[in-house]
């Protein structure tokens, strides 16, 4: 053997990790040091290609990496220590799994010889994270590390994207071995996600679309994950066919909210026209969505008269909740391209004028109606004002989870993909603030706003400190109704208005809190002051906590009550006490 | 069904359950079996029987045979969920192919004297079970066959002094010249 000391590919495990990050084009990572990752932190200290953002809690690192990933289309990277560092990552990993976000988490582990000994800060990280990652690895030999890291990036970003975790014992970080750059053979031979759709199925789909009288396109986060080409093709398909389109919470922005065929979001808090169109359609084209229970309502009454086409890259999404007629497995962008090509060659633009007339009648019900007030700020009005004030600006929105999230989805119009970061599947309160940190790191000059609730935002408030440290001018727009609003709404509607533990009894003074962190606090009570305060928030080039005091007991409508179908929505003007009681008649809640 | 007031739609399904045997070819790596078992427990699927062993050591391949029950929709989900796991090469529904052979091996310990002992031996002979251990008051029988045959043999041994049973679970393979 020749002298290995001059071989540039000979390096420690810790150096390999940093090298692999560079080789995969990673410029920013989010993490928190600890005993089991010190060798990696030592390597990070001695280079300048990868910027490390120090968070205040590992959950913050995970959500920041998610925000980074969703706003860029690139994988987000988090680095955490063993034991509590890893267990604190469980929530973001699960969140990323549910929402198909590419995330690479590197965790330190106690030295190999101590694994299984209940050593200090030891936990079974791969065991704990197995069900909340797309795949995970424990690397016991430094010579496997390069291959595993490259495979991890590939698995996270290909097929249906998702989170992965690589657990690296401390002795492996110290050990010297051979690194190699990414190569094709780094990937499991058993992992080959299907990209191209089946031609026969595509023809069947086009035949259905071409003959549709009452069609609808229902798109989801898969279109955004697929990349800019899929978004372009989706818009083209809507244009070529003239069909109405609705999106899931995850899919907002793929079709512009100002587009003429846009119906608004569908589902539990979707618009009346979107849900009625879904219910009464004769052909449904589902692109990159998964018939989630927030979308379908009562499954046995879901769009009963329609033929359903389902495009998804994950075969396990097909027929999971709803039986479909034409499943097409593959990448949305690829398949939309094929559908368009066949459609343009063989089909005429279907006549859907009558269908649009019907939709216009549903739209006329104005299901997002709310009564404005001169005395108190309505949360819907606050979001609309925020939207108006940011129109034309380079804006990214994140949210927490609850009423404010649904109002943001209903009232903030998204024109482009990757602009809307929200925890859809897992519904993680505390997602939005750290996600905003991640988005701002990726887009330093853009306007990044976390539309938050007073309860959610306190779950990860400590990341304000991160924002201040790195001069990330994120804006935390808190719709402060002094309640866990969605919990309170459900308690009112389903549990006899017994508001068990949903009142925020001891809220902090958000203005003082912002100042304590070194940020800026703004508070507004009066509708007349709202626009000015929003302008002030936008013009401040520092992190802002915006305490928007809103009507405390406002409910989020329209709404599909549980166990009901799309055509049994409760609209705001009907939501008087009697109608509400009737819609929610039944026994006590089980879940 | 009267729906309780809930954030979730609570459905009672009436589709009948089916039993299927699945063969799963996986990369033999640490945690592969834990992934498969975790999938079943995490998503609430049933495992009636599960066997696993490395079958091609050169290629580090293991073959897992799972007998599971569920509605047709659930069975389809199980197959897709297995198939999308990173180390899984292939999933074959042996029940759907209708051209598979299923075998299980059991060791059955029976304790008894006199007429019971003679009867146990006679039945073992009829079932082509072999005696692999014997004392003056006991036998251990080895029997292979499909699950029904083994169940039947065990039932017959019960009144004759059945002590304990150890079973391998089901292994399955397709008929004909082709591999999975």
XYZ file of C-alpha atoms in Angstrom:
771
model
C 0.000 0.000 0.000
C 1.162 3.483 -0.752
C 1.459 6.092 1.962
C -2.082 6.965 2.870
C -1.271 10.129 4.728
C -1.290 12.082 1.443
C -4.514 10.577 0.142
C -7.036 13.421 0.277
C -9.848 10.910 0.695
C -8.427 9.667 3.985
C -10.143 11.552 6.754
C -11.991 11.194 10.028
C -15.670 10.351 10.168
C -16.402 13.867 11.409
C -14.568 15.362 8.428
C -16.456 13.048 6.082
C -19.756 14.389 7.366
C -18.801 17.983 6.591
C -17.295 16.938 3.260
C -20.457 15.064 2.279
C -22.585 18.104 3.137
C -20.418 20.214 0.831
C -20.553 17.582 -1.916
C -24.353 17.647 -1.737
C -24.434 21.408 -2.104
C -25.494 22.092 1.472
C -24.703 25.650 2.503
C -26.689 25.952 5.738
C -27.432 23.520 8.541
C -29.354 23.876 11.772
C -28.132 22.260 14.949
C -27.227 22.147 18.585
C -23.933 20.776 19.924
C -23.467 18.162 22.619
C -21.031 15.526 23.810
C -21.656 12.988 21.083
C -21.223 15.422 18.165
C -18.226 17.446 19.367
C -15.868 16.041 16.704
C -18.320 17.195 13.999
C -18.600 20.643 15.586
C -14.816 20.800 15.655
C -14.773 20.218 11.887
C -17.507 22.797 11.337
C -15.411 25.319 13.271
C -12.492 24.841 10.903
C -14.239 25.559 7.611
C -16.426 28.205 6.060
C -18.386 26.494 3.296
C -21.208 25.258 5.500
C -22.854 27.825 7.718
C -24.178 26.432 10.998
C -27.224 28.068 12.561
C -27.342 27.501 16.307
C -30.929 26.996 17.437
C -32.180 27.042 21.028
C -33.860 23.622 21.046
C -33.398 20.686 18.689
C -37.058 20.762 17.680
C -36.333 24.243 16.370
C -33.482 22.868 14.268
C -35.797 20.305 12.714
C -38.576 22.745 11.859
C -36.076 25.333 10.611
C -34.620 22.677 8.303
C -38.171 21.887 7.148
C -38.878 25.545 6.408
C -35.574 25.779 4.574
C -36.424 22.688 2.519
C -39.966 23.702 1.638
C -39.032 27.186 0.583
C -36.104 26.092 -1.602
C -36.940 22.580 -2.829
C -33.544 21.495 -1.476
C -33.069 19.108 1.453
C -32.912 20.642 4.928
C -30.149 19.455 7.236
C -30.180 19.220 11.033
C -27.359 18.164 13.338
C -28.110 17.028 16.877
C -26.417 15.192 19.693
C -27.308 11.785 21.133
C -30.062 11.065 23.668
C -32.224 14.152 24.273
C -30.869 15.803 21.122
C -32.226 12.930 19.081
C -35.503 12.536 20.979
C -36.174 16.263 20.538
C -35.980 15.633 16.786
C -38.850 13.139 16.816
C -41.535 15.805 16.292
C -39.904 17.472 13.254
C -39.022 14.100 11.730
C -42.631 12.935 12.070
C -43.839 16.267 10.741
C -41.571 15.952 7.704
C -42.687 12.365 7.117
C -46.357 13.325 7.124
C -45.793 16.292 4.808
C -43.163 14.627 2.551
C -40.379 17.123 3.304
C -36.781 16.147 2.420
C -34.823 16.334 5.661
C -31.435 14.873 6.519
C -30.766 14.599 10.238
C -27.344 13.641 11.508
C -27.294 12.571 15.132
C -24.379 11.756 17.370
C -24.401 8.499 19.280
C -22.410 7.209 22.228
C -19.261 5.252 21.233
C -19.979 1.853 19.658
C -18.705 -0.136 22.637
C -21.121 1.677 24.961
C -24.235 1.149 22.795
C -26.731 -0.865 24.826
C -25.083 0.006 28.139
C -27.465 2.794 29.126
C -24.545 5.181 28.768
C -24.877 8.913 29.470
C -27.131 10.531 26.866
C -27.685 7.211 25.147
C -30.964 6.299 23.531
C -31.951 3.853 20.811
C -32.089 6.600 18.195
C -32.606 4.376 15.158
C -35.246 2.415 17.069
C -37.080 5.555 18.190
C -36.922 7.235 14.782
C -37.618 4.161 12.637
C -41.347 4.823 12.330
C -40.876 8.565 11.823
C -38.273 8.509 9.052
C -38.379 7.326 5.471
C -35.230 5.396 6.353
C -32.501 5.570 8.973
C -29.021 4.160 9.542
C -26.665 3.477 12.421
C -23.116 3.626 11.065
C -20.762 1.309 12.927
C -17.782 1.468 10.548
C -16.213 4.699 9.354
C -15.650 3.125 5.931
C -19.431 2.815 5.478
C -20.047 6.432 6.375
C -19.576 8.072 2.961
C -21.874 5.588 1.235
C -24.541 5.947 3.919
C -24.454 9.751 3.826
C -24.807 9.807 0.032
C -27.599 7.272 0.166
C -29.310 9.331 2.873
C -29.419 12.407 0.626
C -30.705 10.346 -2.270
C -33.454 8.664 -0.259
C -34.545 11.962 1.326
C -34.894 13.781 -1.981
C -36.040 11.118 -4.464
C -39.403 9.445 -4.964
C -41.789 10.706 -2.315
C -39.429 12.955 -0.339
C -39.107 12.479 3.376
C -36.897 12.686 6.440
C -33.905 10.394 6.989
C -31.578 10.070 9.940
C -27.954 8.961 10.124
C -26.814 8.013 13.622
C -23.018 8.255 14.006
C -21.301 6.943 17.156
C -18.586 9.192 18.532
C -15.775 6.666 17.917
C -16.804 6.509 14.247
C -16.523 10.312 14.074
C -12.976 10.092 15.431
C -11.886 7.097 13.340
C -10.076 7.593 10.036
C -11.331 5.942 6.876
C -11.768 6.415 3.149
C -14.236 8.950 1.795
C -15.631 8.856 -1.715
C -17.777 11.444 -3.516
C -21.403 10.556 -4.342
C -21.787 7.820 -6.962
C -24.660 5.769 -8.318
C -23.782 2.569 -6.499
C -24.321 4.278 -3.131
C -27.983 3.442 -3.272
C -29.843 0.326 -2.194
C -30.613 -1.748 -5.244
C -34.007 -2.406 -3.695
C -34.934 1.308 -3.816
C -36.115 2.437 -7.232
C -39.007 4.903 -7.091
C -41.111 4.921 -10.195
C -41.096 8.174 -12.118
C -42.760 7.512 -15.464
C -46.494 6.855 -15.609
C -48.016 3.880 -17.381
C -49.006 4.874 -20.951
C -52.243 2.869 -20.960
C -53.392 4.461 -17.735
C -52.550 7.895 -19.091
C -54.724 7.217 -22.160
C -57.580 6.095 -19.926
C -57.200 9.270 -17.893
C -57.250 11.494 -20.965
C -60.357 9.714 -22.274
C -62.127 10.449 -18.993
C -60.988 14.066 -18.929
C -61.937 14.677 -22.545
C -65.485 13.473 -21.991
C -66.045 15.087 -18.617
C -69.115 17.250 -18.158
C -68.469 18.201 -14.536
C -64.727 17.863 -14.001
C -62.483 19.018 -11.174
C -58.727 19.017 -10.617
C -57.714 18.463 -7.031
C -53.996 19.040 -6.455
C -51.762 18.567 -3.440
C -48.284 19.001 -2.060
C -46.915 16.409 -4.484
C -47.098 18.949 -7.320
C -44.929 21.351 -5.352
C -42.511 18.598 -4.301
C -42.167 17.494 -7.905
C -40.614 20.838 -8.818
C -41.259 23.929 -10.950
C -41.978 21.888 -14.087
C -44.964 20.186 -12.432
C -46.403 23.535 -11.367
C -46.009 24.892 -14.897
C -47.676 21.806 -16.394
C -50.528 21.884 -13.893
C -51.250 25.487 -14.840
C -51.075 24.588 -18.492
C -53.476 21.674 -18.007
C -55.975 23.962 -16.295
C -55.614 26.409 -19.182
C -55.933 23.785 -21.905
C -58.931 22.021 -20.382
C -60.685 24.976 -18.754
C -61.365 22.833 -15.698
C -61.891 24.182 -12.184
C -59.096 23.518 -9.730
C -58.905 23.239 -5.966
C -55.954 22.370 -3.729
C -55.246 20.842 -0.378
C -53.609 22.841 2.399
C -50.245 21.468 1.267
C -50.868 22.270 -2.367
C -51.587 26.010 -2.123
C -49.598 28.095 -4.585
C -49.240 25.476 -7.321
C -52.133 27.199 -9.071
C -52.304 30.957 -8.449
C -55.025 32.145 -6.114
C -55.748 34.947 -8.588
C -56.232 32.453 -11.427
C -59.699 32.429 -12.967
C -60.233 28.684 -12.470
C -59.323 28.729 -8.791
C -61.992 27.475 -6.375
C -60.046 27.987 -3.159
C -58.899 25.296 -0.772
C -61.076 22.237 -0.225
C -61.740 20.109 2.818
C -62.943 20.628 6.358
C -62.412 24.412 6.242
C -62.347 24.727 2.486
C -64.684 26.884 0.439
C -68.239 25.861 -0.305
C -67.632 25.993 -4.056
C -64.557 23.747 -3.815
C -66.301 21.125 -1.726
C -69.531 21.189 -3.730
C -67.547 20.872 -6.961
C -65.756 17.865 -5.493
C -69.032 16.334 -4.355
C -70.959 16.769 -7.583
C -68.197 16.243 -10.143
C -68.259 13.429 -12.698
C -64.487 13.235 -13.239
C -61.924 14.016 -10.564
C -58.237 14.348 -11.330
C -56.267 14.066 -8.100
C -52.643 15.133 -8.597
C -50.147 14.572 -5.798
C -52.674 14.481 -2.981
C -53.699 11.592 -0.760
C -57.421 11.792 0.095
C -56.621 12.692 3.679
C -59.474 12.564 6.208
C -59.516 16.405 6.475
C -60.218 16.425 2.737
C -62.734 13.659 2.274
C -65.107 14.130 5.189
C -67.366 11.117 5.341
C -65.640 8.592 3.074
C -68.725 6.642 2.032
C -70.342 9.854 0.811
C -67.222 11.303 -0.817
C -67.856 12.452 -4.371
C -70.231 9.555 -4.975
C -70.853 10.026 -8.705
C -67.366 10.569 -10.041
C -64.703 8.618 -11.879
C -61.452 9.260 -10.063
C -57.975 9.527 -11.529
C -55.173 9.513 -8.971
C -51.582 10.504 -9.768
C -49.144 9.715 -6.962
C -45.518 8.659 -6.719
C -46.255 6.519 -3.686
C -48.201 3.342 -4.568
C -49.374 3.079 -0.961
C -51.366 6.296 -1.406
C -53.544 4.599 -4.022
C -56.811 3.138 -2.715
C -55.789 3.819 0.884
C -58.852 5.867 1.807
C -60.826 6.181 -1.399
C -61.153 3.671 -4.232
C -60.033 5.228 -7.488
C -60.763 4.193 -11.060
C -57.525 5.149 -12.825
C -54.448 5.111 -10.605
C -51.242 6.369 -12.221
C -48.061 5.798 -10.249
C -45.142 8.103 -10.919
C -43.888 11.666 -10.685
C -46.615 14.310 -11.096
C -44.557 16.472 -13.409
C -43.710 13.599 -15.670
C -47.282 12.311 -15.816
C -48.871 15.748 -16.233
C -46.556 16.251 -19.193
C -47.715 12.978 -20.754
C -51.377 13.718 -20.091
C -51.054 17.146 -21.674
C -49.326 15.750 -24.713
C -51.985 13.101 -25.310
C -54.792 15.512 -24.503
C -53.543 18.153 -26.925
C -53.029 15.594 -29.685
C -56.333 13.773 -29.348
C -58.904 15.731 -27.413
C -60.894 18.905 -27.846
C -61.458 21.380 -25.064
C -64.505 19.920 -23.285
C -67.583 22.072 -22.985
C -67.893 22.822 -19.296
C -69.890 26.066 -19.490
C -72.894 24.668 -17.684
C -70.655 23.328 -14.961
C -69.079 26.733 -14.448
C -72.540 28.259 -14.182
C -73.345 25.832 -11.418
C -70.053 26.651 -9.702
C -70.822 30.364 -9.951
C -74.014 29.741 -7.970
C -72.084 27.985 -5.244
C -69.494 30.734 -5.231
C -72.260 33.288 -4.809
C -72.930 31.824 -1.366
C -69.741 33.643 -0.324
C -68.720 30.986 2.149
C -65.789 32.981 3.540
C -68.079 35.783 4.642
C -67.463 37.345 8.049
C -68.876 40.431 9.730
C -66.312 43.208 10.040
C -66.261 45.431 13.084
C -65.020 48.901 13.866
C -64.376 48.062 17.502
C -62.503 44.823 17.383
C -60.156 43.280 14.824
C -61.586 40.184 13.197
C -58.849 37.584 12.599
C -59.964 37.120 8.997
C -59.698 40.872 8.469
C -56.188 40.861 9.974
C -55.042 38.227 7.480
C -56.656 40.080 4.594
C -54.921 43.281 5.648
C -51.625 41.455 5.927
C -52.163 39.979 2.467
C -52.961 43.388 0.966
C -49.919 44.952 2.612
C -47.590 42.275 1.262
C -49.047 42.058 -2.240
C -46.328 42.319 -4.844
C -43.627 41.798 -2.226
C -41.292 38.829 -2.128
C -43.160 37.138 0.713
C -42.975 33.734 2.417
C -45.605 32.666 4.929
C -45.272 30.047 7.648
C -47.932 29.186 10.201
C -48.477 27.448 13.457
C -51.499 25.170 13.826
C -55.081 26.064 14.591
C -57.694 28.633 13.592
C -55.097 31.169 12.456
C -53.654 28.517 10.120
C -57.029 27.861 8.487
C -57.762 31.582 8.188
C -54.353 32.100 6.611
C -55.103 29.334 4.110
C -58.497 30.860 3.348
C -57.585 34.543 3.163
C -53.965 34.752 2.072
C -53.666 34.279 -1.677
C -50.621 32.365 -2.875
C -49.459 32.972 -6.406
C -46.392 30.743 -6.457
C -45.317 27.413 -4.939
C -42.789 27.188 -2.066
C -44.255 30.336 -0.500
C -46.469 28.623 2.059
C -44.974 26.548 4.851
C -47.434 24.899 7.235
C -47.668 21.729 9.242
C -50.442 19.864 7.454
C -50.364 16.175 8.288
C -49.020 16.178 11.811
C -50.509 19.523 12.808
C -47.542 20.616 14.892
C -48.154 23.661 17.061
C -44.822 25.457 17.289
C -43.843 24.704 13.690
C -44.119 28.210 12.280
C -41.577 30.260 14.209
C -38.576 27.977 13.696
C -39.758 27.278 10.130
C -39.632 31.036 9.530
C -36.061 31.033 10.828
C -35.190 28.381 8.253
C -36.978 30.216 5.430
C -35.245 33.483 6.280
C -31.842 31.777 6.294
C -32.575 30.504 2.781
C -33.996 33.851 1.612
C -32.208 36.562 3.601
C -33.720 39.486 1.680
C -37.299 38.270 1.509
C -40.202 39.124 3.766
C -40.826 36.078 5.977
C -43.940 36.094 8.138
C -45.103 33.471 10.618
C -48.858 33.775 10.969
C -49.223 32.504 14.518
C -51.627 31.965 17.368
C -50.960 33.058 20.913
C -50.855 29.456 22.151
C -48.846 27.812 19.345
C -46.167 30.458 19.255
C -45.219 29.860 22.857
C -44.250 26.272 22.085
C -41.076 27.297 20.254
C -40.760 30.943 21.290
C -37.110 30.420 22.273
C -36.124 30.530 18.582
C -36.645 34.302 18.690
C -33.204 34.229 20.224
C -31.847 32.435 17.138
C -33.480 35.025 14.879
C -31.890 37.840 16.846
C -28.455 36.198 16.867
C -28.366 35.704 13.099
C -30.145 38.996 12.319
C -33.032 37.189 10.663
C -35.823 39.768 10.400
C -38.713 37.302 10.699
C -42.137 38.698 11.488
C -44.262 36.787 13.968
C -47.823 37.898 13.306
C -49.772 36.625 16.303
C -53.550 36.498 16.041
C -54.005 36.800 19.763
C -57.496 35.743 20.869
C -56.262 34.513 24.243
C -57.517 31.042 23.509
C -56.343 27.885 21.849
C -58.907 28.933 19.315
C -59.471 25.686 17.438
C -59.691 23.702 20.670
C -62.158 26.258 22.002
C -64.169 26.086 18.774
C -64.458 22.307 19.016
C -65.361 22.524 22.689
C -68.073 25.018 21.834
C -69.420 22.961 18.965
C -69.028 19.466 20.386
C -68.646 19.621 24.142
C -71.353 21.924 25.396
C -69.079 24.972 25.428
C -67.215 23.589 28.422
C -63.918 25.366 27.735
C -61.667 22.914 29.474
C -58.109 24.303 29.629
C -58.286 26.170 26.347
C -58.098 29.690 27.790
C -54.638 31.298 27.834
C -54.829 32.399 31.429
C -51.349 33.934 31.802
C -50.152 35.217 28.459
C -46.822 36.997 28.400
C -46.645 40.619 27.337
C -45.493 39.895 23.784
C -44.104 43.401 23.309
C -41.876 43.143 26.369
C -41.013 39.571 25.420
C -39.844 40.710 21.981
C -37.741 43.408 23.589
C -36.294 40.977 26.100
C -35.078 38.856 23.199
C -33.643 41.911 21.470
C -36.384 42.075 18.871
C -39.196 44.538 18.275
C -42.664 44.282 19.790
C -45.792 45.811 18.259
C -49.258 45.603 19.700
C -52.501 46.605 18.025
C -56.079 46.537 19.348
C -58.118 48.744 17.020
C -59.079 47.945 13.442
C -58.222 51.534 12.521
C -54.617 51.071 13.637
C -54.076 47.735 11.934
C -52.804 48.797 8.509
C -50.342 51.285 9.946
C -49.018 48.750 12.413
C -48.562 46.178 9.641
C -46.613 48.732 7.595
C -44.422 49.406 10.591
C -43.831 45.670 11.065
C -42.801 45.251 7.429
C -40.469 48.230 7.456
C -38.590 47.104 10.586
C -35.541 45.123 9.540
C -35.389 43.124 12.754
C -37.342 40.214 14.231
C -40.800 41.389 15.247
C -43.415 39.940 17.562
C -46.680 41.467 16.356
C -49.365 41.096 18.988
C -52.581 41.477 17.026
C -55.433 41.441 19.547
C -58.408 39.902 17.762
C -62.002 38.954 18.542
C -61.726 36.223 21.150
C -64.643 33.977 20.239
C -64.624 34.040 16.430
C -65.103 30.616 14.848
C -63.513 29.297 11.691
C -66.118 28.669 8.981
C -67.147 27.221 6.636
C -66.755 23.800 8.093
C -67.639 20.209 7.315
C -68.907 18.777 10.592
C -67.550 15.378 11.482
C -69.249 12.431 9.914
C -70.719 14.652 7.214
C -70.187 14.851 3.496
C -68.925 17.722 1.356
C -72.442 18.842 0.530
C -73.362 19.148 4.207
C -71.063 22.078 4.994
C -71.897 24.520 7.696
C -71.685 28.036 6.248
C -70.995 31.106 8.366
C -74.397 32.718 7.843
C -76.112 29.504 8.936
C -73.918 28.948 11.924
C -76.408 30.131 14.498
C -76.732 28.142 17.703
C -79.594 25.996 16.505
C -78.075 24.976 13.180
C -74.745 24.309 14.827
C -76.306 22.125 17.481
C -78.133 20.180 14.779
C -75.037 19.746 12.611
C -73.075 18.421 15.508
C -75.821 16.319 17.080
C -74.473 13.129 18.528
C -72.926 11.692 21.602
C -69.652 12.463 23.285
C -66.446 12.505 21.351
C -64.376 9.366 21.235
C -61.276 10.800 19.695
C -74.343 4.089 13.042
C -74.842 7.035 15.323
C -71.705 9.152 14.856
C -70.267 10.495 18.067
C -69.447 14.199 17.896
C -65.818 13.996 16.961
C -63.053 15.540 14.932
C -62.749 12.261 13.071
C -65.184 10.315 10.984
C -65.661 7.019 12.719
C -66.473 4.331 10.268
C -67.459 0.795 10.903
C -66.338 -1.315 8.037
C -68.187 -4.445 7.140
C -65.866 -5.861 4.506
C -65.025 -9.458 5.397
C -61.461 -10.313 6.358
C -59.258 -12.453 4.159
C -56.090 -14.356 5.013
C -53.107 -13.845 2.733
C -49.566 -15.201 2.686
C -46.953 -12.673 1.587
C -43.371 -13.389 0.596
C -41.028 -10.462 1.086
C -37.481 -10.342 -0.240
C -35.355 -7.933 1.798
C -31.787 -6.798 2.111
C -30.451 -8.563 5.195
C -29.307 -5.536 7.180
C -29.653 -4.509 10.829
C -33.178 -3.441 11.620
C -34.811 -4.873 8.501
C -37.054 -7.227 10.487
C -37.780 -4.519 13.059
C -38.976 -2.276 10.212
C -41.375 -4.916 8.953
C -42.724 -5.746 12.408
C -42.930 -2.048 13.309
C -44.995 -1.424 10.192
C -47.515 -4.070 11.245
C -47.812 -2.871 14.850
C -47.684 0.813 13.940
C -50.450 0.610 11.354
C -52.544 -1.913 13.230
C -52.183 -4.823 10.809
C -52.396 -8.427 11.969
C -49.572 -10.942 11.930
C -50.813 -14.524 12.080
C -47.406 -15.973 11.358
C -44.002 -14.586 10.476
C -40.860 -16.433 9.506
C -37.562 -14.980 8.441
C -34.184 -16.301 7.471
C -31.311 -15.372 5.228
C -31.791 -17.251 1.963
C -28.970 -15.926 -0.216
C -25.983 -15.113 1.948
C -23.844 -13.953 -1.004
C -26.322 -11.207 -1.841
C -27.333 -10.623 1.795
C -30.920 -11.406 0.992
C -33.478 -12.583 3.509
C -36.903 -13.902 2.821
C -39.764 -13.058 5.137
C -43.023 -14.965 4.931
C -45.964 -13.275 6.582
C -49.450 -14.631 7.022
C -51.825 -11.755 7.648
C -55.551 -11.067 7.762
C -57.483 -7.987 6.748
C -60.067 -6.585 4.378
C -59.027 -6.598 0.713
C -58.244 -2.856 0.965
C -56.049 -3.417 4.024
C -54.228 -6.334 2.390
C -53.497 -4.112 -0.609
C -52.193 -1.397 1.719
C -49.953 -3.871 3.547
C -48.343 -4.932 0.279
C -47.741 -1.328 -0.824
C -46.459 -0.295 2.579
C -44.008 -3.208 2.579
C -42.948 -2.568 -0.976
C -42.044 1.068 -0.363
C -39.612 0.248 2.445
C -36.094 1.003 1.320
C -34.539 -2.472 1.913
C -37.464 -4.381 0.371
C -36.871 -5.807 -3.111
C -40.150 -7.514 -3.809
C -43.442 -8.412 -2.244
C -45.427 -11.310 -3.686
C -48.920 -12.212 -2.564
C -48.676 -16.003 -2.597
C -52.413 -16.325 -1.979
C -53.254 -14.343 -5.114
C -50.865 -16.337 -7.309
C -52.869 -19.451 -6.361
C -49.787 -21.426 -7.302
C -47.897 -21.627 -4.072
C -46.948 -24.278 -1.590
C -47.032 -23.507 2.094
C -45.312 -25.562 4.746
C -44.755 -25.315 8.427
C -42.701 -27.477 10.736
C -43.774 -28.283 14.295
C -42.189 -30.230 17.116
C -44.816 -31.730 19.349
C -44.073 -33.180 22.793
C -46.487 -35.802 24.087
C -46.301 -37.507 27.468
C -48.204 -40.678 28.285
C -48.200 -44.406 28.926
C -49.919 -47.531 27.744
C -52.716 -47.230 25.246
C -52.256 -43.424 24.819
C -48.622 -43.951 23.856
C -49.507 -46.523 21.247
C -52.295 -44.336 19.862
C -49.985 -41.334 19.606
C -47.450 -43.357 17.639
C -50.140 -44.710 15.325
C -51.508 -41.240 14.571
C -48.023 -39.886 14.057
C -47.473 -42.562 11.478
C -50.703 -41.628 9.706
C -49.611 -37.955 9.607
C -46.075 -38.843 8.506
C -44.679 -37.310 11.692
C -41.272 -38.546 12.767
C -40.147 -39.415 16.261
C -37.079 -37.295 16.976
C -36.833 -37.876 20.708
C -38.219 -40.616 22.919
C -38.171 -41.598 26.575
C -40.156 -44.365 28.283
C -42.887 -41.848 29.020
C -42.662 -39.293 26.164
C -42.151 -38.590 22.480
C -41.182 -35.536 20.514
C -42.694 -35.675 17.023
C -41.529 -33.658 14.068
C -44.245 -32.894 11.582
C -44.275 -30.773 8.440
C -47.253 -29.747 6.404
C -49.605 -26.884 5.887
C -51.058 -25.092 8.863
C -54.330 -27.033 8.834
C -52.616 -30.373 8.925
C -50.453 -29.361 11.860
C -53.407 -27.922 13.746
C -55.265 -31.142 13.197
C -52.369 -33.242 14.462
C -51.998 -31.081 17.586
C -55.725 -31.368 18.292
C -55.448 -35.144 18.110
C -52.464 -35.202 20.467
C -54.215 -33.097 23.108
C -56.164 -35.905 24.800
C -53.151 -38.201 24.468
C -50.922 -36.087 26.728
C -49.814 -33.054 24.748
C -47.121 -31.170 26.709
C -45.931 -28.422 24.383
C -45.524 -27.394 20.777
C -42.864 -25.398 18.959
C -43.764 -24.210 15.442
C -41.698 -22.462 12.806
C -44.492 -20.494 11.221
C -45.332 -20.691 7.545
C -42.776 -20.774 4.742
C -44.105 -20.441 1.205
C -42.770 -20.867 -2.320
C -44.307 -20.696 -5.776
C -44.830 -23.780 -7.949
C -43.133 -24.157 -11.319
C -39.683 -23.187 -12.627
C -39.796 -19.434 -11.952
C -38.422 -17.693 -8.846
C -40.022 -14.680 -7.206
